[in-house]
Short mmCIF file of C-alpha atoms in Angstrom, two decimals:
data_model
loop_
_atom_site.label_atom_id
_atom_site.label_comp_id
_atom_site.label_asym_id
_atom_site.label_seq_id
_atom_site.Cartn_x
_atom_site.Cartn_y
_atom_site.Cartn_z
CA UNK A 3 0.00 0.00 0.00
CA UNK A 4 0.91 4.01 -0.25
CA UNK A 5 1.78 5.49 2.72
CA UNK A 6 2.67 9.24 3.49
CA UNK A 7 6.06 9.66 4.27
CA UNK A 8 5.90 10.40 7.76
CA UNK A 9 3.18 10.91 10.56
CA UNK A 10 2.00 14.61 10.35
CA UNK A 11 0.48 14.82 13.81
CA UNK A 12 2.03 13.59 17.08
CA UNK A 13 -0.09 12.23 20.17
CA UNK A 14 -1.83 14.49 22.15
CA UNK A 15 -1.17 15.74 25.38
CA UNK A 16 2.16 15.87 27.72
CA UNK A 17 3.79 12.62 27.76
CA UNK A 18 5.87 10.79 30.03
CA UNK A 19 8.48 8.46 29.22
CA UNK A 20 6.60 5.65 30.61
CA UNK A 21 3.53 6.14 28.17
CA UNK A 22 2.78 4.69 25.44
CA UNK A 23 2.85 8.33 23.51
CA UNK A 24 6.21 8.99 24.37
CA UNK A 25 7.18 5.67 22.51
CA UNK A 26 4.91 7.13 19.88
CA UNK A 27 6.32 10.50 19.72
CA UNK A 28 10.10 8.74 19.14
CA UNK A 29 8.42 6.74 16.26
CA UNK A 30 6.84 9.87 14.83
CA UNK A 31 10.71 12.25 14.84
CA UNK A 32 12.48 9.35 13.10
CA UNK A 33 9.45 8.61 10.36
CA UNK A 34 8.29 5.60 11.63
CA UNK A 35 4.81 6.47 12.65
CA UNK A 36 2.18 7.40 9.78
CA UNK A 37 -1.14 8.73 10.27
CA UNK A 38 -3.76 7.56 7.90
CA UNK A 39 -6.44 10.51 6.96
CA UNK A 40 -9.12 8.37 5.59
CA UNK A 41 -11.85 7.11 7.06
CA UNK A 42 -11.46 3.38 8.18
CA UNK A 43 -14.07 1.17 9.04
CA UNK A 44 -13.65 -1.30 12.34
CA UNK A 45 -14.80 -3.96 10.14
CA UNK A 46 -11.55 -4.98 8.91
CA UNK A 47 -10.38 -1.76 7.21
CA UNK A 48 -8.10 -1.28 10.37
CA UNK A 49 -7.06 -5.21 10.05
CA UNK A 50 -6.40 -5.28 6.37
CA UNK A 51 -4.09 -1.67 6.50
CA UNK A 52 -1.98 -3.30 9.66
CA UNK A 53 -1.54 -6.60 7.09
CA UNK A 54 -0.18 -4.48 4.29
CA UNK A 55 1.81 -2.55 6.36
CA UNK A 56 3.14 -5.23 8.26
CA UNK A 57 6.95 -4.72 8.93
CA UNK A 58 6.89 -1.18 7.97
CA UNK A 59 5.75 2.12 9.86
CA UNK A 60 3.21 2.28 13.11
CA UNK A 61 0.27 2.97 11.93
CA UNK A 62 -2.24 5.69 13.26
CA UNK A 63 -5.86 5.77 12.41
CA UNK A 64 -7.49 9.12 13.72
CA UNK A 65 -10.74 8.71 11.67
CA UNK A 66 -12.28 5.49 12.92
CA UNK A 67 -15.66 4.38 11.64
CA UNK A 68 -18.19 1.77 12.75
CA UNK A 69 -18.47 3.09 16.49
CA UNK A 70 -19.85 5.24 18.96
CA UNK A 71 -15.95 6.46 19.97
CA UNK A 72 -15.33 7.37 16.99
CA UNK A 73 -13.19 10.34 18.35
CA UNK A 74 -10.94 7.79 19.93
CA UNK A 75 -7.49 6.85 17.09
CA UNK A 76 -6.09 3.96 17.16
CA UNK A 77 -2.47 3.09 16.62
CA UNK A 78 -1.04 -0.51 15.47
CA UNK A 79 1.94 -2.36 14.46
CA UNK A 80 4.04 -0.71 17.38
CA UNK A 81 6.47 -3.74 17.57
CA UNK A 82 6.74 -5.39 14.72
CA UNK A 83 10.56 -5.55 14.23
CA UNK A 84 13.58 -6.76 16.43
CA UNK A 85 14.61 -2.95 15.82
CA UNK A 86 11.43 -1.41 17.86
CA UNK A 87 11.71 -3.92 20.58
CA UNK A 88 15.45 -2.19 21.31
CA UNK A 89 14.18 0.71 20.61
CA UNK A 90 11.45 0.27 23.32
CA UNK A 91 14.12 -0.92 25.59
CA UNK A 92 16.95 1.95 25.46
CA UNK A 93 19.12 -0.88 24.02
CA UNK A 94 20.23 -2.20 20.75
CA UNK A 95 19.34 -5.68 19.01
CA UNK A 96 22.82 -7.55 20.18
CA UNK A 97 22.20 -6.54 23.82
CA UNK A 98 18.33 -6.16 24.38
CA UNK A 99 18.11 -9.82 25.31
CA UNK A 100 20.53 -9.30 28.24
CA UNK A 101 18.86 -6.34 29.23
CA UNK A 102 15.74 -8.25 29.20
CA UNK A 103 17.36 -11.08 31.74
CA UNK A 104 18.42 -8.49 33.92
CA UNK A 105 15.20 -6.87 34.14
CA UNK A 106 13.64 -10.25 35.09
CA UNK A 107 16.16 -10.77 37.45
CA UNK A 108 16.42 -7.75 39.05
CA UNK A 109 12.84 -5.99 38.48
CA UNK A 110 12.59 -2.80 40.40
CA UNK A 111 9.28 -1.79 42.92
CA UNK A 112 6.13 -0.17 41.88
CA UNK A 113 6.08 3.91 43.12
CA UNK A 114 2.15 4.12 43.80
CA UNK A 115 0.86 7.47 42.77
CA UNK A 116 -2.30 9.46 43.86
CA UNK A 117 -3.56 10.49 40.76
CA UNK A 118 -2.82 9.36 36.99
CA UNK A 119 -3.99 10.08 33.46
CA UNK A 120 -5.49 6.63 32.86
CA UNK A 121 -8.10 7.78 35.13
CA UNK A 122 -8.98 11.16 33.87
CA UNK A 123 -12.11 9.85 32.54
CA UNK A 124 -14.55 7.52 34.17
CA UNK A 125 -17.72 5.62 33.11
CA UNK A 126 -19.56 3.15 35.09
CA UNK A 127 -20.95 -0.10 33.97
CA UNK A 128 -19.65 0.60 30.16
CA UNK A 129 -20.80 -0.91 26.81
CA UNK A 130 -17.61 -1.52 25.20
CA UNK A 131 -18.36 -1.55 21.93
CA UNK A 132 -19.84 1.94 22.36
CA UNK A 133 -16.75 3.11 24.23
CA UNK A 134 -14.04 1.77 22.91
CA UNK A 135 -12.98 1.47 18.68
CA UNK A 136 -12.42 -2.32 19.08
CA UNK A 137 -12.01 -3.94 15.16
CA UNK A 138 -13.33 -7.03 13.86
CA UNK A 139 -9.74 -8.70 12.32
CA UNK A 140 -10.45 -11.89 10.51
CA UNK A 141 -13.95 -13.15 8.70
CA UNK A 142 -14.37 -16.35 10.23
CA UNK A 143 -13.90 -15.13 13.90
CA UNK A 144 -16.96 -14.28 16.10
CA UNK A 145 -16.72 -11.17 16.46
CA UNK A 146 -14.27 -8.06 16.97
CA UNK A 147 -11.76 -8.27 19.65
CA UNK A 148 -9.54 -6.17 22.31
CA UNK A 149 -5.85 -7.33 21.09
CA UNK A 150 -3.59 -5.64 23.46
CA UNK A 151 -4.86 -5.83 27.14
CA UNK A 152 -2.27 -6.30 29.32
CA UNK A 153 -4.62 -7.71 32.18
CA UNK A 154 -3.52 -7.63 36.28
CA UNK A 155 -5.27 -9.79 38.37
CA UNK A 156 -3.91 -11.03 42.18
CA UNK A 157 -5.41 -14.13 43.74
CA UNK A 158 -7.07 -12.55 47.11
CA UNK A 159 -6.26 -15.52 49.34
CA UNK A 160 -2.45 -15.96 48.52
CA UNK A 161 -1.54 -12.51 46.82
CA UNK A 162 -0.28 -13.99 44.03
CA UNK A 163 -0.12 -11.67 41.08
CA UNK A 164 -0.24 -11.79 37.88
CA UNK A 165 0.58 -9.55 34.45
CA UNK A 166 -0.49 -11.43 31.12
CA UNK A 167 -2.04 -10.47 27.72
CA UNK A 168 -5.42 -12.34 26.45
CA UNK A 169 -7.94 -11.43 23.66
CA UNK A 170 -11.01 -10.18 24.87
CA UNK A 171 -13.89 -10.30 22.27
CA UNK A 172 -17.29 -8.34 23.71
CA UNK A 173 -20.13 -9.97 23.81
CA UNK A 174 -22.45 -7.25 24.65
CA UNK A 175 -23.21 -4.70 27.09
CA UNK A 176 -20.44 -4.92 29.44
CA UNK A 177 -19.10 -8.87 28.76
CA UNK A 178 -16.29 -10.14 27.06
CA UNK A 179 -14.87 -13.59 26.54
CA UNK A 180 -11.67 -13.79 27.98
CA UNK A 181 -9.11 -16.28 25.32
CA UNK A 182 -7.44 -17.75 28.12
CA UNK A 183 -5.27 -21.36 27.57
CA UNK A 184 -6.42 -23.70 30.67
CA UNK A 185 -2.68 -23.81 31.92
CA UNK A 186 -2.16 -20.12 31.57
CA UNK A 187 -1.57 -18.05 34.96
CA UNK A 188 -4.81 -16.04 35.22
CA UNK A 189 -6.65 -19.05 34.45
CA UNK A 190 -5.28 -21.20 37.27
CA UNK A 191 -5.94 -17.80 39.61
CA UNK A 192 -9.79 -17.54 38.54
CA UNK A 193 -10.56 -21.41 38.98
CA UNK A 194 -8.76 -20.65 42.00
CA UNK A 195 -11.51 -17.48 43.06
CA UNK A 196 -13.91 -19.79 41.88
CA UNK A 197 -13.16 -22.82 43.81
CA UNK A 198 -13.64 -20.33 46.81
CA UNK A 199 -16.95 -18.87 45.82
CA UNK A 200 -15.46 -15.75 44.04
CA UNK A 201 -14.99 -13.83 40.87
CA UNK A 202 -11.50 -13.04 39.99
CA UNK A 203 -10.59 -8.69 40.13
CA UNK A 204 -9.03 -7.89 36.80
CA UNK A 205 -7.90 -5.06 35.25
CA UNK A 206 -7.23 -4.44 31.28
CA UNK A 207 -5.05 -1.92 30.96
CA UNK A 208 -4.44 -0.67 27.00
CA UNK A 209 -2.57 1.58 25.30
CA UNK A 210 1.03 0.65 27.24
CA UNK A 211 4.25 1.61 26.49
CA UNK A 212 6.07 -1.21 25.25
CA UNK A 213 7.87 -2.33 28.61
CA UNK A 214 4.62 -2.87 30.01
CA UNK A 215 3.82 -5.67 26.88
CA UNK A 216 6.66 -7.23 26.84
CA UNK A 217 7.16 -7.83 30.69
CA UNK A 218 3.23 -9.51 30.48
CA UNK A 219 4.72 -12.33 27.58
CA UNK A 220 7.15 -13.47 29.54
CA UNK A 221 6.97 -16.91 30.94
CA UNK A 222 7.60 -16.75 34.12
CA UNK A 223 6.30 -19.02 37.64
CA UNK A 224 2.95 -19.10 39.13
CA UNK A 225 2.78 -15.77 41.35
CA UNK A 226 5.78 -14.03 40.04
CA UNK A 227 4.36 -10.65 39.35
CA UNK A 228 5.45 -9.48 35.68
CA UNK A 229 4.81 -6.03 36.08
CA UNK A 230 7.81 -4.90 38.50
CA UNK A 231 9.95 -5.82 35.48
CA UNK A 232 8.05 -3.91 33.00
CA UNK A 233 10.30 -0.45 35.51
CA UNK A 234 13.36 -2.72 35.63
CA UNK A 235 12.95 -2.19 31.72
CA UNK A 236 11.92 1.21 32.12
CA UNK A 237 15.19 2.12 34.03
CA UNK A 238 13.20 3.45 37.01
CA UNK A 239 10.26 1.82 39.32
CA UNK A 240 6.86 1.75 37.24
CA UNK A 241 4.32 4.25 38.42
CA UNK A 242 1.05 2.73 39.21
CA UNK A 243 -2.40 4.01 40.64
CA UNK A 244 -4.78 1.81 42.29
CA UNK A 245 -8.03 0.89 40.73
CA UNK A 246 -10.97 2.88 41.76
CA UNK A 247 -13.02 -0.72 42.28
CA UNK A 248 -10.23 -2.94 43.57
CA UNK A 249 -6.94 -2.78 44.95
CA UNK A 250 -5.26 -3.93 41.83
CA UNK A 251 -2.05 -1.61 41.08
CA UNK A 252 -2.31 -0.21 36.88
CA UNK A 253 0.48 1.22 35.34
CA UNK A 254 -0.69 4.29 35.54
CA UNK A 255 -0.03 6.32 32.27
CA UNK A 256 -1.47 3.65 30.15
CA UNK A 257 -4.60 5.03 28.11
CA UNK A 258 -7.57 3.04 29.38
CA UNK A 259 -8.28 0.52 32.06
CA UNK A 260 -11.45 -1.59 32.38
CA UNK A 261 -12.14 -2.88 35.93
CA UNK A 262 -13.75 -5.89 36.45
CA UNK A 263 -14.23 -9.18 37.05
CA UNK A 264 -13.20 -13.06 35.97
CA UNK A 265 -15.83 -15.86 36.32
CA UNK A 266 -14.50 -18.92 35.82
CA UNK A 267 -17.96 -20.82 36.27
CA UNK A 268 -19.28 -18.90 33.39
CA UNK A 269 -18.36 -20.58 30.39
CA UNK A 270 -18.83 -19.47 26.50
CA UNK A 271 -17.60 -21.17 23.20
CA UNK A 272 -15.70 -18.95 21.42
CA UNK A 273 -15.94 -20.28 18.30
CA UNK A 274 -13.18 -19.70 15.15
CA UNK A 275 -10.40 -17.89 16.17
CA UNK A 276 -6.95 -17.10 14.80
CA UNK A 277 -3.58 -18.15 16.08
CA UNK A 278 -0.37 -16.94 15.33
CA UNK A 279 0.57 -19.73 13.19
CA UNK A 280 -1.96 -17.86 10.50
CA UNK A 281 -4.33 -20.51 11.01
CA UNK A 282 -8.16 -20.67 12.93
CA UNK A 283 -8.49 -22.80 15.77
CA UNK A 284 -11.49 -23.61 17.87
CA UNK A 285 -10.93 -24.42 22.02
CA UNK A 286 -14.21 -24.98 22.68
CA UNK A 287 -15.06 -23.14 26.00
CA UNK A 288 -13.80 -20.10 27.92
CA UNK A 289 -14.43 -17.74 30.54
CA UNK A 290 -16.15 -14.76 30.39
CA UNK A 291 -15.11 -11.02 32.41
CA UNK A 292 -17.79 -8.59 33.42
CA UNK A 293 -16.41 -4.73 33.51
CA UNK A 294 -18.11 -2.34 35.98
CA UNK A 295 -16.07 0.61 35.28
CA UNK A 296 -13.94 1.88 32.43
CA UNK A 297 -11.20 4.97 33.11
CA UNK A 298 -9.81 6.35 29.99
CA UNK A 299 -7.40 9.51 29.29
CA UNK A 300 -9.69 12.35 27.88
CA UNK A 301 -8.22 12.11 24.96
CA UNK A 302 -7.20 8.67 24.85
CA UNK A 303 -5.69 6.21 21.91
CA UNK A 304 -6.78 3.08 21.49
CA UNK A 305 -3.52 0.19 20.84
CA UNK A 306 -4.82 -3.00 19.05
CA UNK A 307 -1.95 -5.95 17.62
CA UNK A 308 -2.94 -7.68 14.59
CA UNK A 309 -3.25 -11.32 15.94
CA UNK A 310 -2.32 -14.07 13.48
CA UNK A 311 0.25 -14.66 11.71
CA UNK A 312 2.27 -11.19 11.94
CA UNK A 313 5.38 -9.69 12.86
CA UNK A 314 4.36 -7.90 16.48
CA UNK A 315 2.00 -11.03 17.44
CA UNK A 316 5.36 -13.45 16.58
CA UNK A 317 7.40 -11.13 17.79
CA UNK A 318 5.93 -10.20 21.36
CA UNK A 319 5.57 -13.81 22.17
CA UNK A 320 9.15 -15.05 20.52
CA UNK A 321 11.28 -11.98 22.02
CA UNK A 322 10.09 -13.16 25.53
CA UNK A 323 9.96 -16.92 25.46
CA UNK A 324 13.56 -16.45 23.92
CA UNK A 325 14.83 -14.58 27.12
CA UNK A 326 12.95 -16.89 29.52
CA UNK A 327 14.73 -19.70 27.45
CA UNK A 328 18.15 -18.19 27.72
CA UNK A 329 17.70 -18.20 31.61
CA UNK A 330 16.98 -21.63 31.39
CA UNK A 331 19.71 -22.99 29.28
CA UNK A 332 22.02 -21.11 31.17
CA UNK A 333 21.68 -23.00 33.83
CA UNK A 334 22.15 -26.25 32.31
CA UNK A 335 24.95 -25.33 29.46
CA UNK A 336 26.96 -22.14 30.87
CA UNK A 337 28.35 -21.50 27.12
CA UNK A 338 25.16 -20.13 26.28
CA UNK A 339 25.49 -16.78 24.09
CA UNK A 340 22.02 -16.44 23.20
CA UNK A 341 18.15 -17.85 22.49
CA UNK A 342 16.00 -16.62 19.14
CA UNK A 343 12.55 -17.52 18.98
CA UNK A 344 11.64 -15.68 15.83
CA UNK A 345 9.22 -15.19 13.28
CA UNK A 346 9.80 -17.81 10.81
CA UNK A 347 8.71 -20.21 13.52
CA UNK A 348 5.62 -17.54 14.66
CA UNK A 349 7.45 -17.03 17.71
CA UNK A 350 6.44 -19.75 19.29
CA UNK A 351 7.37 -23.18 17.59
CA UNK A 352 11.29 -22.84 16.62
CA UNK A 353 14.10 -21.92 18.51
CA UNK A 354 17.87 -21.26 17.99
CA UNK A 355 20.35 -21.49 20.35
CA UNK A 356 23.93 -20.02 20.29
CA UNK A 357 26.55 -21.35 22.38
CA UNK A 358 30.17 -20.75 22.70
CA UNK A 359 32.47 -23.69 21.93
CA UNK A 360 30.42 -26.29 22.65
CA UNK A 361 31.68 -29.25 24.19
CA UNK A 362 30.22 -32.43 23.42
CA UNK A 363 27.11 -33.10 23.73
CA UNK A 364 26.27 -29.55 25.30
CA UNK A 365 23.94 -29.07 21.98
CA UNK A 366 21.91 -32.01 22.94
CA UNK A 367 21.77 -30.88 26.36
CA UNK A 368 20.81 -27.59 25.40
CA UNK A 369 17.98 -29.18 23.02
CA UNK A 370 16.43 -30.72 25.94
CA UNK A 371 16.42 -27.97 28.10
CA UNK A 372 14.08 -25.17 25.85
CA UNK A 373 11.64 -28.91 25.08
CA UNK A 374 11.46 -29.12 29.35
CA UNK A 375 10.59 -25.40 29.45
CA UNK A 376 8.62 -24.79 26.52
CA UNK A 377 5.74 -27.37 25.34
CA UNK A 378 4.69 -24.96 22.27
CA UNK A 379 8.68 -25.16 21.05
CA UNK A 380 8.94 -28.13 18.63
CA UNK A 381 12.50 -27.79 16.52
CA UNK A 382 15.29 -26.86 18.71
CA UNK A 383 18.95 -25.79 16.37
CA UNK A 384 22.10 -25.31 17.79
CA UNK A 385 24.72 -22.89 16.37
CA UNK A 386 27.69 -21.56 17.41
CA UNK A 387 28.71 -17.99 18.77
CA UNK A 388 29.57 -16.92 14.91
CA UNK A 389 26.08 -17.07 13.82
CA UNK A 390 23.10 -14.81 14.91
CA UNK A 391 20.76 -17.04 15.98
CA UNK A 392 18.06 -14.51 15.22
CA UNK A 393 18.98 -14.06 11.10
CA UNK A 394 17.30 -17.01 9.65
CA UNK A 395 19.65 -17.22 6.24
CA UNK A 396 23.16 -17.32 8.82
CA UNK A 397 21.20 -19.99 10.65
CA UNK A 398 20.16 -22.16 7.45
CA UNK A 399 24.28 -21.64 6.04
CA UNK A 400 24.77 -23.19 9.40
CA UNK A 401 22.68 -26.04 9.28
CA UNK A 402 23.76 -26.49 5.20
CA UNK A 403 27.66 -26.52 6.46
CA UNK A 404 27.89 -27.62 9.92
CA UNK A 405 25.38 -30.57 10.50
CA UNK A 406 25.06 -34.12 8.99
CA UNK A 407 21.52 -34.98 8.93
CA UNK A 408 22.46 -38.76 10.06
CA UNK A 409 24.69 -37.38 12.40
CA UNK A 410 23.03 -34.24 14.01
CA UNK A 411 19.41 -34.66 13.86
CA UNK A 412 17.08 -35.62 16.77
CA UNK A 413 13.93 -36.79 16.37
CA UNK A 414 11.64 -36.93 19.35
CA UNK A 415 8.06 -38.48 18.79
CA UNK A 416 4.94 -38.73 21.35
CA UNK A 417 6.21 -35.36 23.05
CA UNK A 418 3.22 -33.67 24.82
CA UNK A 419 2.08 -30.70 22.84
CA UNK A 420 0.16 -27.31 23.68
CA UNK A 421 -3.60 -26.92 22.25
CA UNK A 422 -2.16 -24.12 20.12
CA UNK A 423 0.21 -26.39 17.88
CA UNK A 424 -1.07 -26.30 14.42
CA UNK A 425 -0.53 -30.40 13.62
CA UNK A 426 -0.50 -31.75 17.44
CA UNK A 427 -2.70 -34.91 17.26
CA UNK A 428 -3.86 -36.73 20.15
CA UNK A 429 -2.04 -34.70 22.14
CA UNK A 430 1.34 -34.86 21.15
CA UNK A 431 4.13 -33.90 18.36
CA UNK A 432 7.42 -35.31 17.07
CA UNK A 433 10.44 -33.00 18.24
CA UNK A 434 13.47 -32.54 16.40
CA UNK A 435 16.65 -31.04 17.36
CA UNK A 436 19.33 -29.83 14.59
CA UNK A 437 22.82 -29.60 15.75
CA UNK A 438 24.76 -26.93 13.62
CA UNK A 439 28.00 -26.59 14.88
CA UNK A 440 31.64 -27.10 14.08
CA UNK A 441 33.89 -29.95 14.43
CA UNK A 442 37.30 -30.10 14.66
CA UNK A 443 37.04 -34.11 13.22
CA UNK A 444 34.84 -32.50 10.17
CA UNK A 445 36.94 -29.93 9.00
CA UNK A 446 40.79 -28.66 9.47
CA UNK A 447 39.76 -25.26 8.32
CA UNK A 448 36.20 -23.65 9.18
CA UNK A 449 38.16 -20.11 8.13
CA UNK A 450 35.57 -17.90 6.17
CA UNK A 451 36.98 -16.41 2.35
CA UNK A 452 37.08 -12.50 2.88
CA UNK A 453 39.45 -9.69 1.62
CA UNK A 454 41.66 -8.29 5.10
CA UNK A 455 39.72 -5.99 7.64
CA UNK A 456 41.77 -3.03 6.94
CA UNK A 457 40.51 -3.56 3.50
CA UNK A 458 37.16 -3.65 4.51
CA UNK A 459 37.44 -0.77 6.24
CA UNK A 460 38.83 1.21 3.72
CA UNK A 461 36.13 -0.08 1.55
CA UNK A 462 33.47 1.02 3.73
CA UNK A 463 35.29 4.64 4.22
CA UNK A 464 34.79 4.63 0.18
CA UNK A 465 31.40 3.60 -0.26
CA UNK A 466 30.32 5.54 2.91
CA UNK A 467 31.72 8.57 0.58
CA UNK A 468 29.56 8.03 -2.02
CA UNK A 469 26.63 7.22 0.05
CA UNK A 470 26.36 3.58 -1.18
CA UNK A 471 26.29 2.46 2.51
#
């Protein structure tokens, strides 16, 4: 599609760093945030301009059709590139995943504030589809759906907590089916509520600066709280407001929070959905949340992710499994250098892990430790420190030159699989592990053909000059 060449309008209103307009505003000075002046219908239009965009700018919608808040934009494809996500993170691509592991590691402590823009506005027992510019995606799905809630929820008996991000599609009035996998945190928390004789307090919070996203993908344990790491990444402790119907902490300059509740003894069948293998599944029942108050940002802008089968979904799930993953290799192979878990593989089905000089049988051990930690992960490939595990050609010259398919290759059938794997049957999936590394016994010389580095540089120096680099 044709796109202006840059966004003529920034977001409204002051911003701090720890909204998502600031991240905006940083996308909009270096040309990679476009505003789109026609009017776009929910149905789709929204959808189908996200698609077609894809990896290229964010795009911002400020004339929304097909709802009653209209006046509200809304802003997509945010994330969609390894270069955003270091962007979001004050790093660079080689070093974001560390910074990532020591955000996890070391997360930093809310600061609770008194007051905060996410609250500026309040309505009581909202419609959602009258207050909020939520699109319909895909034609055989149900119905239009909230894409990036990043939900909080804390288990009242134990005070577990909880930061995660599930589709919500409305269902009318103030109800939404919540797309929640029956192993997934704030599912084992509301059968937990439920077991009790309660509803489970939730809040959706959308319209985050990216910190706040990425810290609710990670994979983490039952009652570690995700959203402490969200300031770790942030540099400085997250500011967060209290809900005005719960005592459930918000970040509070996200753009709009609906407060509610999680039944997990109401069911509803969802029906078609899509996954981000690009494909529709159907999971038969889920839960359904029941909002009693919405607080919003007077002027407010509304975040959705295209689901399926593109670069933000892949890469919001792959850029945090891969950084969970590299905690957990490290503890069983040391040598580790680094975990990918990108898009060619949806973010969720292939990983790649680096390690440096491998002894033998490291690779192997490696293999088996992202299969322990990740059901969804299916083909495991093993590289050395030379290749960037997250450039898919460097990793297919490595498993063309370095790996003997007789030799190298694992094959692991009747492996327990996740609901979301696009061919598990019964239950389960073959696993296969690829290891691409050198050899001493395979080669004498694994030297790579290329003219001297001062030649290179002088060769860069030249082209540089012409502006041919």
């Amino acid at each position: 599609m044709d796109l202006p060449a840059q966004d003529t309008a920034k977001p409204e209103g002051a911003a701090s760093r720890q909204s998502m307009r600031a991240f905006l505003s940083v996308l909009a000075d270096s040309g990679g945030l476009v505003s789109i002046p026609d009017a776009i219908d929910l149905d789709y239009d929204v959808a189908a301009c996200l698609a077609e965009a894809d990896v290229g700018p964010a795009l911002r919608f400020p004339n929304v059709k097909g709802s009653g808040a209209a006046t509200l934009p809304i802003v997509g494809n945010l994330l969609n590139s390894l270069p955003r996500f270091a962007l979001a993170m004050g790093s660079t691509t080689q070093d974001m995943q560390a910074v990532l592991v020591a955000a996890i590691e070391k997360p930093l402590p809310h600061r609770i504030v008194a007051s905060a823009p996410c609250q500026e506005w309040t309505i009581s027992i909202p419609s959602l589809l009258d207050e909020l510019p939520v699109p319909r995606f895909f034609e055989k799905e149900g119905g239009p759906y909230v894409t990036a809630g990043a939900i909080v929820a804390k288990d009242r008996a134990s005070g577990q907590a909880n930061l995660s991000i599930a589709r919500l599609m409305p269902l009318g009035a103030n109800r939404a089916f919540v797309g929640i996998a029956p192993n997934h945190h704030l599912a084992i928390l509301a059968r937990a509520a439920h077991a009790r004789g309660e509803k489970l307090d939730i809040a959706v919070c959308i319209g985050n600066h990216p910190a706040v996203l990425i810290a609710a993908c990670l994979y983490l344990g039952l009652g570690d709280d995700e959203l402490p790491i969200a300031g770790a990444l942030l540099g400085e402790p997250l500011d967060v407001v209290s809900c005005m119907q719960s005592d459930l902490l918000v970040p509070a300059h996200c753009e709009c929070v609906l407060e509610g509740t999680l039944d997990a003894g109401e069911p509803f069948v969802e029906g078609a959905v899509s996954e981000f293998h690009g494909m529709y599944e159907n999971y038969g029942a889920g839960i359904v949340a029941t909002f009693t108050q919405l607080t919003r940002r007077r002027d407010a802008i509304f975040q959705v992710i295209l689901p399926g089968y593109h670069p933000e979904h892949c890469l919001l799930g792959g850029v945090a499994i891969a950084a969970g993953l590299r905690r957990v290799v490290r503890n069983a192979v040391p040598s580790v250098r680094e975990v990918a878990v990108g898009i060619g593989g949806a973010g969720r089905l292939h990983a790649v892990v680096s390690l440096s000089a491998p002894r033998p049988g490291e690779a192997r051990k490696a293999m088996f430790a992202v299969w322990a930690a990740v059901n969804l992960i299916k083909q495991v490939i093993v590289v050395d420190d030379d290749i960037d595990p997250w450039n898919p050609l460097d990793v297919e010259r490595a498993c063309a030159m370095r790996s003997q398919p007789d030799r190298d290759h694992v094959v692991i059938p009747g492996v327990r699989a996740d609901r979301s794997e696009p061919l598990e049957l019964g239950g389960t999936i073959t696993k296969l592990g690829i290891e691409a590394t050198r050899r001493a016994d395979d080669r004498e010389d694994w030297d790579i053909a290329r003219p001297p580095a001062a030649a290179l540089a002088r060769a860069r120096d030249i082209l540089r000059k012409h502006k041919l680099i």
